[in-house]
């Protein structure tokens, strides 16, 4: 038994040590945020074995005692939506970069609350006897597919030292790889939907009548898919994006049940999204014989959406009561998304007709200006139909599901939590 214990003691590294360092930090928000760099202070505690021997692969832990700033008073961050990654510098007997990464684990963080970042871990294979120092370097924080990048603005003190012995005989490789055994560099998330470039509208302008119908006893009418360029006003600035939209109608007496669909806009959720936290709506614009707007809206998400699960834009539904006889056109109008306590409003920069109907005026109908037809919310499983026109839209330019339904959270992305709004940029975080 004593012999066995001796073997175990010979293999195990010495107990871990922990030390805290504090350093001035500059954080750069995503380019789409349009915000200035922010100066703050980062406090880090690094844990590593006090002693080890050549050939050991040791684990080091980076703990955030304090992030560069608090969560601004813009949006509540959902649980498990924040993931840190960074670099720890090894120097002394051997040098190299140790890739560090933490899990996407955090409690819900309220507006103005302190940022809580998970512990980052990495591994280092020891190749040379002597003292190896470990110093925190740059790090990035990913929130819902966008990165905020932070780097030291002063010389950082080492946070831990490992005394490496030569071990039991043997010698280190002639040309050691100082980074061998480190974890692979973390990869950033997919580009934020807020960074989608604006595209041109499909289906042309007012001369395009889109899908049409209304006579001969027909009750179901399928609109044409049109690419609508949106200019969006968000809590952190102006954004542009293009989305394919289709308006369908089902005749019900003298009125029409409308269904507005966002085509090809499905993606995986980059974070856990709470139930009943996002709700989209739109004002469909009437033209041709009729005038006014029709309010349509979608349901809030009835269940929480787990990170990595598919996320779809719900159909927007409402009732259109015609106010004029003749050919009336329907075009996508202003889109509003309420998400996590904030509002994003997207206005088309170019109109395009998706559907034309042969209408007959109804008492109290839409003609004359103000919104016609009461908005009706619902799950809206409206039919899609076939024979859609080719609008030329592509995946790279469309306003995707998360940029639309959970748009506010994604548009804010990494800009939300690592720095304060512009008016606080010159102040250090508490």
Coordinates of C-alpha atoms in Angstrom, one line a residue:
X1 CA 0.0 0.0 0.0
X2 CA 2.8 2.4 0.8
X3 CA 4.4 1.6 -2.5
X4 CA 1.2 2.3 -4.3
X5 CA 0.8 5.6 -2.5
X6 CA 4.3 6.5 -3.5
X7 CA 3.5 5.9 -7.2
X8 CA 0.4 8.0 -7.0
X9 CA 2.3 10.9 -5.4
X10 CA 4.9 10.7 -8.1
X11 CA 2.4 11.0 -10.9
X12 CA 0.1 13.7 -9.4
X13 CA 0.9 17.4 -9.8
X14 CA 1.1 19.5 -6.7
X15 CA -2.0 21.3 -5.3
X16 CA -3.4 24.1 -7.4
X17 CA -2.6 27.7 -6.7
X18 CA -4.8 30.7 -7.5
X19 CA -3.9 34.4 -8.0
X20 CA -5.9 37.5 -9.1
X21 CA -4.8 40.2 -11.4
X22 CA -6.5 43.4 -12.5
X23 CA -5.9 45.3 -15.8
X24 CA -7.2 48.1 -17.9
X25 CA -9.2 46.7 -20.9
X26 CA -10.5 48.1 -24.1
X27 CA -13.6 46.3 -25.6
X28 CA -14.6 46.6 -29.2
X29 CA -18.3 46.0 -30.0
X30 CA -19.4 44.2 -33.2
X31 CA -19.1 46.5 -36.2
X32 CA -22.9 46.4 -36.7
X33 CA -23.5 48.0 -33.3
X34 CA -22.0 51.3 -34.5
X35 CA -20.7 52.1 -31.0
X36 CA -17.3 53.4 -29.9
X37 CA -14.8 51.3 -28.0
X38 CA -15.2 51.2 -24.3
X39 CA -12.6 51.4 -21.6
X40 CA -13.1 49.2 -18.5
X41 CA -11.3 47.1 -15.9
X42 CA -11.1 43.3 -16.0
X43 CA -10.2 41.3 -12.9
X44 CA -9.1 37.7 -13.4
X45 CA -8.2 34.8 -11.1
X46 CA -6.0 32.0 -12.7
X47 CA -5.7 28.6 -11.1
X48 CA -2.9 26.2 -12.0
X49 CA -0.7 23.5 -10.4
X50 CA 2.1 24.9 -8.2
X51 CA 4.5 22.2 -9.5
X52 CA 4.5 19.6 -12.2
X53 CA 7.0 17.7 -14.3
X54 CA 8.0 17.6 -18.0
X55 CA 5.5 15.5 -19.9
X56 CA 2.5 16.4 -17.8
X57 CA -0.5 18.0 -19.4
X58 CA -2.0 20.4 -16.9
X59 CA -5.4 22.1 -16.8
X60 CA -5.5 25.9 -16.1
X61 CA -8.7 27.8 -15.1
X62 CA -9.5 31.5 -15.8
X63 CA -12.2 32.9 -13.5
X64 CA -13.7 36.3 -14.2
X65 CA -13.9 38.1 -10.9
X66 CA -15.1 41.2 -12.8
X67 CA -16.0 41.8 -16.4
X68 CA -15.2 45.2 -18.1
X69 CA -18.6 46.6 -17.3
X70 CA -22.2 45.9 -16.3
X71 CA -25.1 45.0 -18.6
X72 CA -26.5 48.3 -19.9
X73 CA -30.1 49.3 -19.3
X74 CA -31.2 48.1 -22.7
X75 CA -32.2 44.4 -22.5
X76 CA -32.5 41.5 -20.1
X77 CA -30.1 38.7 -21.2
X78 CA -31.6 35.2 -21.0
X79 CA -29.9 32.4 -19.1
X80 CA -27.2 30.5 -21.0
X81 CA -26.8 33.1 -23.7
X82 CA -23.2 34.2 -23.0
X83 CA -20.0 32.4 -23.8
X84 CA -16.4 33.6 -23.1
X85 CA -13.2 32.6 -24.9
X86 CA -9.7 33.9 -24.7
X87 CA -5.9 33.5 -24.6
X88 CA -3.6 32.8 -21.7
X89 CA 0.1 33.6 -22.3
X90 CA 2.7 31.1 -21.2
X91 CA 6.2 32.5 -20.7
X92 CA 9.5 31.6 -19.0
X93 CA 10.9 28.1 -19.4
X94 CA 8.4 27.6 -22.3
X95 CA 6.3 30.1 -24.2
X96 CA 3.1 29.9 -26.2
X97 CA -0.6 30.7 -26.2
X98 CA -3.1 28.6 -24.3
X99 CA -6.6 28.7 -25.9
X100 CA -9.2 29.1 -23.2
X101 CA -13.0 28.7 -23.4
X102 CA -15.9 28.6 -21.1
X103 CA -19.3 27.0 -21.5
X104 CA -22.4 29.0 -22.5
X105 CA -23.6 29.1 -18.9
X106 CA -24.9 32.1 -17.1
X107 CA -27.9 33.1 -15.0
X108 CA -30.5 35.5 -16.5
X109 CA -28.9 39.0 -16.3
X110 CA -31.2 41.9 -15.8
X111 CA -30.7 45.3 -17.4
X112 CA -28.0 47.2 -15.4
X113 CA -27.0 44.0 -13.6
X114 CA -23.4 42.8 -13.1
X115 CA -22.1 40.5 -15.9
X116 CA -21.6 36.9 -14.9
X117 CA -19.2 35.0 -17.2
X118 CA -18.4 31.3 -16.9
X119 CA -15.0 30.0 -15.9
X120 CA -12.7 29.3 -18.9
X121 CA -10.5 26.3 -19.1
X122 CA -7.5 25.2 -21.2
X123 CA -4.7 22.7 -21.2
X124 CA -0.9 23.0 -21.5
X125 CA 1.6 20.2 -22.1
X126 CA 4.8 20.9 -20.2
X127 CA 7.9 20.4 -22.3
X128 CA 10.8 22.2 -20.5
X129 CA 12.0 22.3 -16.9
X130 CA 11.9 25.6 -15.1
X131 CA 9.3 28.2 -14.2
X132 CA 6.4 28.8 -16.5
X133 CA 4.3 31.9 -15.9
X134 CA 0.7 32.3 -17.0
X135 CA -0.7 35.8 -17.9
X136 CA -4.2 36.7 -19.1
X137 CA -4.4 38.3 -22.5
X138 CA -7.2 39.1 -25.0
X139 CA -10.7 37.6 -24.7
X140 CA -13.9 37.6 -26.6
X141 CA -17.5 37.3 -25.3
X142 CA -20.1 35.7 -27.6
X143 CA -23.8 36.6 -27.2
X144 CA -26.3 35.2 -29.7
X145 CA -23.8 34.8 -32.6
X146 CA -22.0 38.1 -32.2
X147 CA -18.6 38.8 -30.5
X148 CA -17.3 41.7 -28.4
X149 CA -13.5 41.6 -28.4
X150 CA -11.5 42.8 -25.4
X151 CA -7.8 43.4 -25.1
X152 CA -5.4 44.6 -22.4
X153 CA -4.4 48.3 -22.5
X154 CA -1.5 48.0 -20.1
X155 CA 1.2 45.4 -19.2
X156 CA -0.6 42.6 -17.3
X157 CA 1.1 40.9 -14.4
X158 CA 1.4 37.1 -14.4
X159 CA -1.4 35.4 -12.5
X160 CA 0.2 32.0 -11.8
X161 CA 3.5 30.2 -11.9
X162 CA 4.2 26.5 -12.5
X163 CA 7.5 25.1 -11.3
X164 CA 8.3 22.3 -13.9
X165 CA 10.8 19.6 -12.9
X166 CA 12.7 17.4 -15.3
X167 CA 10.8 14.3 -14.2
X168 CA 12.0 10.7 -13.9
X169 CA 14.8 10.5 -16.4
X170 CA 14.3 11.2 -20.0
X171 CA 14.7 14.5 -21.7
X172 CA 12.4 17.0 -23.4
X173 CA 12.1 16.9 -27.2
X174 CA 14.8 18.7 -29.1
X175 CA 12.3 21.1 -30.7
X176 CA 9.3 21.2 -28.4
X177 CA 6.0 22.6 -29.6
X178 CA 5.1 25.1 -26.9
X179 CA 1.4 25.0 -27.6
X180 CA 1.1 21.2 -27.9
X181 CA -1.7 19.9 -25.8
X182 CA -3.6 23.2 -25.7
X183 CA -7.3 23.2 -26.5
X184 CA -8.2 24.3 -30.1
X185 CA -8.9 28.0 -30.5
X186 CA -12.6 28.7 -30.0
X187 CA -14.6 29.6 -33.0
X188 CA -17.0 32.5 -33.3
X189 CA -20.7 32.1 -33.8
X190 CA -22.4 32.6 -37.1
X191 CA -22.6 36.2 -38.3
X192 CA -25.4 38.1 -36.6
X193 CA -28.6 38.7 -38.6
X194 CA -28.1 42.3 -37.6
X195 CA -25.1 42.4 -40.0
X196 CA -27.1 41.2 -43.1
X197 CA -26.6 43.5 -46.0
X198 CA -29.6 45.3 -47.5
X199 CA -30.6 43.8 -50.9
X200 CA -32.9 45.0 -53.6
X201 CA -36.6 44.5 -53.5
X202 CA -38.0 41.7 -55.6
X203 CA -41.0 42.0 -57.8
X204 CA -40.3 45.5 -58.9
X205 CA -42.3 48.6 -57.7
X206 CA -46.0 49.6 -57.9
X207 CA -46.5 48.3 -61.4
X208 CA -46.0 44.7 -60.2
X209 CA -49.4 43.3 -59.2
X210 CA -48.2 40.1 -57.6
X211 CA -50.5 37.1 -57.3
X212 CA -54.1 37.9 -58.1
X213 CA -57.6 36.6 -57.8
X214 CA -61.0 37.3 -56.3
X215 CA -63.6 36.2 -58.8
X216 CA -65.3 33.0 -60.0
X217 CA -66.1 31.6 -56.6
X218 CA -62.5 31.2 -55.7
X219 CA -61.8 31.3 -51.9
X220 CA -58.0 30.7 -51.5
X221 CA -55.5 33.2 -53.0
X222 CA -51.8 32.7 -53.0
X223 CA -49.6 35.7 -53.2
X224 CA -46.2 36.1 -54.7
X225 CA -43.0 36.0 -52.7
X226 CA -41.4 39.4 -52.8
X227 CA -38.0 40.5 -51.3
X228 CA -38.5 43.5 -49.1
X229 CA -35.6 45.7 -48.1
X230 CA -36.1 47.0 -44.5
X231 CA -34.6 49.9 -42.7
X232 CA -34.8 49.0 -39.0
X233 CA -34.6 51.2 -35.9
X234 CA -33.2 49.3 -33.0
X235 CA -32.2 50.2 -29.5
X236 CA -28.6 50.4 -30.6
X237 CA -28.9 52.1 -34.0
X238 CA -30.1 51.7 -37.6
X239 CA -29.8 48.3 -39.4
X240 CA -30.6 47.2 -42.9
X241 CA -31.8 43.8 -44.1
X242 CA -33.8 42.1 -46.8
X243 CA -36.5 39.4 -46.3
X244 CA -38.7 37.4 -48.6
X245 CA -42.3 37.9 -47.7
X246 CA -45.6 36.4 -49.0
X247 CA -49.2 37.4 -48.4
X248 CA -52.0 34.9 -48.8
X249 CA -55.7 35.4 -48.4
X250 CA -58.8 33.2 -47.8
X251 CA -62.2 34.7 -48.5
X252 CA -64.7 34.6 -45.7
X253 CA -68.0 36.2 -46.8
X254 CA -67.1 39.7 -48.0
X255 CA -63.8 39.8 -46.0
X256 CA -60.5 38.1 -46.3
X257 CA -58.4 36.2 -43.7
X258 CA -54.8 37.3 -44.3
X259 CA -51.7 35.2 -43.6
X260 CA -48.3 36.9 -44.0
X261 CA -45.3 34.4 -44.2
X262 CA -41.6 35.0 -44.1
X263 CA -40.1 32.5 -46.5
X264 CA -37.0 30.4 -46.0
X265 CA -36.3 32.0 -42.6
X266 CA -35.5 29.1 -40.4
X267 CA -32.3 28.7 -38.4
X268 CA -31.0 27.3 -35.1
X269 CA -31.4 29.3 -32.0
X270 CA -28.0 30.5 -30.7
X271 CA -29.3 30.7 -27.1
X272 CA -32.1 29.7 -24.8
X273 CA -35.1 32.0 -25.5
X274 CA -37.8 32.2 -22.8
X275 CA -41.4 31.5 -23.6
X276 CA -43.7 34.5 -24.4
X277 CA -40.7 36.8 -24.9
X278 CA -41.0 37.8 -28.6
X279 CA -43.9 39.0 -30.7
X280 CA -44.0 40.2 -34.3
X281 CA -46.6 42.3 -36.1
X282 CA -47.0 44.1 -39.4
X283 CA -49.2 46.8 -41.1
X284 CA -50.1 45.4 -44.6
X285 CA -50.4 48.3 -47.0
X286 CA -53.4 48.5 -49.3
X287 CA -53.3 50.0 -52.8
X288 CA -55.0 50.0 -56.1
X289 CA -58.8 50.5 -55.6
X290 CA -58.5 50.4 -51.8
X291 CA -56.6 52.5 -49.4
X292 CA -55.4 52.0 -45.8
X293 CA -53.6 49.4 -43.8
X294 CA -54.5 46.0 -42.2
X295 CA -52.9 45.0 -38.9
X296 CA -51.6 41.4 -38.8
X297 CA -49.7 39.8 -35.9
X298 CA -48.1 36.6 -34.8
X299 CA -48.3 34.7 -31.5
X300 CA -45.6 34.9 -28.9
X301 CA -43.4 31.8 -28.6
X302 CA -45.6 29.5 -26.4
X303 CA -42.6 27.4 -25.3
X304 CA -39.0 28.2 -24.4
X305 CA -36.6 27.6 -27.4
X306 CA -33.5 25.8 -26.4
X307 CA -30.1 26.8 -27.8
X308 CA -29.4 24.8 -31.0
X309 CA -33.1 24.0 -31.6
X310 CA -34.8 25.1 -34.9
X311 CA -36.5 28.4 -34.7
X312 CA -39.1 29.6 -37.2
X313 CA -41.0 32.8 -37.8
X314 CA -44.7 32.4 -37.0
X315 CA -47.3 33.4 -39.6
X316 CA -48.8 36.8 -39.0
X317 CA -52.6 36.8 -39.4
X318 CA -55.4 39.4 -39.5
X319 CA -58.7 40.2 -41.2
X320 CA -59.0 42.5 -44.3
X321 CA -62.5 44.1 -44.9
X322 CA -62.4 45.8 -48.3
X323 CA -63.6 49.4 -48.6
X324 CA -63.7 49.7 -52.4
X325 CA -64.8 47.9 -55.6
X326 CA -62.1 46.9 -58.0
X327 CA -58.6 45.5 -58.0
X328 CA -56.9 46.1 -54.6
X329 CA -53.3 45.3 -53.9
X330 CA -51.6 44.1 -50.7
X331 CA -47.9 44.9 -49.9
X332 CA -45.8 44.2 -46.8
X333 CA -45.5 47.3 -44.6
X334 CA -43.9 48.3 -41.3
X335 CA -42.8 45.4 -39.2
X336 CA -42.6 45.7 -35.4
X337 CA -40.8 43.2 -33.2
X338 CA -41.2 43.3 -29.4
X339 CA -38.5 41.2 -27.8
X340 CA -37.3 40.9 -24.2
X341 CA -38.7 44.2 -23.2
X342 CA -37.5 46.3 -26.2
X343 CA -39.0 47.2 -29.6
X344 CA -37.5 47.1 -33.1
X345 CA -39.3 48.8 -36.0
X346 CA -38.5 48.0 -39.6
X347 CA -39.8 50.1 -42.4
X348 CA -39.7 49.0 -46.1
X349 CA -37.4 51.2 -48.2
X350 CA -39.1 50.0 -51.4
X351 CA -42.6 48.5 -51.8
X352 CA -43.6 45.4 -53.7
X353 CA -47.1 44.0 -54.3
X354 CA -47.5 40.4 -53.1
X355 CA -51.2 39.9 -53.8
X356 CA -54.0 41.5 -55.9
X357 CA -57.7 40.8 -55.1
X358 CA -60.9 41.7 -56.9
X359 CA -62.7 43.3 -54.0
X360 CA -66.2 44.4 -53.3
X361 CA -66.8 47.3 -50.8
X362 CA -68.0 46.3 -47.3
X363 CA -69.7 48.5 -44.8
X364 CA -67.0 49.8 -42.4
X365 CA -64.3 48.7 -44.9
X366 CA -60.7 50.0 -45.2
X367 CA -61.0 52.6 -48.0
X368 CA -60.3 56.1 -46.9
X369 CA -57.1 55.9 -44.9
X370 CA -57.0 54.4 -41.4
X371 CA -56.4 50.8 -40.7
X372 CA -59.2 48.6 -42.0
X373 CA -60.1 45.2 -40.5
X374 CA -59.4 44.4 -36.9
X375 CA -56.0 42.7 -36.2
X376 CA -56.5 39.1 -35.2
X377 CA -53.7 37.3 -33.4
X378 CA -53.4 33.5 -33.6
X379 CA -51.0 30.7 -34.4
X380 CA -51.7 31.3 -38.1
X381 CA -50.9 28.1 -39.9
X382 CA -51.9 29.6 -43.3
X383 CA -51.3 27.7 -46.5
X384 CA -48.3 28.4 -48.6
X385 CA -49.3 27.2 -52.1
X386 CA -46.9 26.8 -55.0
X387 CA -45.9 28.6 -58.2
X388 CA -43.9 31.2 -56.3
X389 CA -42.0 33.8 -58.4
X390 CA -38.2 34.0 -58.3
X391 CA -37.3 37.2 -56.5
X392 CA -33.6 36.8 -56.6
X393 CA -33.3 36.9 -52.8
X394 CA -30.6 34.7 -51.3
X395 CA -29.9 33.4 -47.8
X396 CA -27.0 35.9 -47.3
X397 CA -29.3 38.9 -47.7
X398 CA -32.5 37.9 -46.0
X399 CA -33.7 39.0 -42.6
X400 CA -33.5 35.6 -41.0
X401 CA -35.7 34.2 -38.2
X402 CA -33.7 35.3 -35.3
X403 CA -33.1 38.7 -36.8
X404 CA -36.8 39.1 -37.1
X405 CA -38.6 37.3 -34.3
X406 CA -35.9 37.5 -31.7
X407 CA -34.4 40.4 -33.6
X408 CA -33.7 42.7 -30.7
X409 CA -31.6 40.2 -28.8
X410 CA -29.6 39.3 -31.8
X411 CA -29.1 42.9 -33.1
X412 CA -27.8 43.9 -29.7
X413 CA -25.7 40.7 -29.5
X414 CA -22.3 41.1 -27.9
X415 CA -22.8 44.9 -27.8
X416 CA -25.2 44.5 -24.9
X417 CA -23.1 43.4 -22.1
X418 CA -19.4 44.3 -22.4
X419 CA -19.8 48.0 -22.6
X420 CA -22.0 50.9 -21.6
X421 CA -23.9 53.1 -24.1
X422 CA -22.0 55.8 -25.9
X423 CA -22.7 58.5 -23.2
X424 CA -20.9 56.3 -20.7
X425 CA -18.0 55.4 -22.9
X426 CA -15.4 57.5 -21.1
X427 CA -16.3 56.1 -17.7
X428 CA -14.7 53.0 -16.2
X429 CA -16.9 50.3 -15.0
X430 CA -17.5 50.1 -11.3

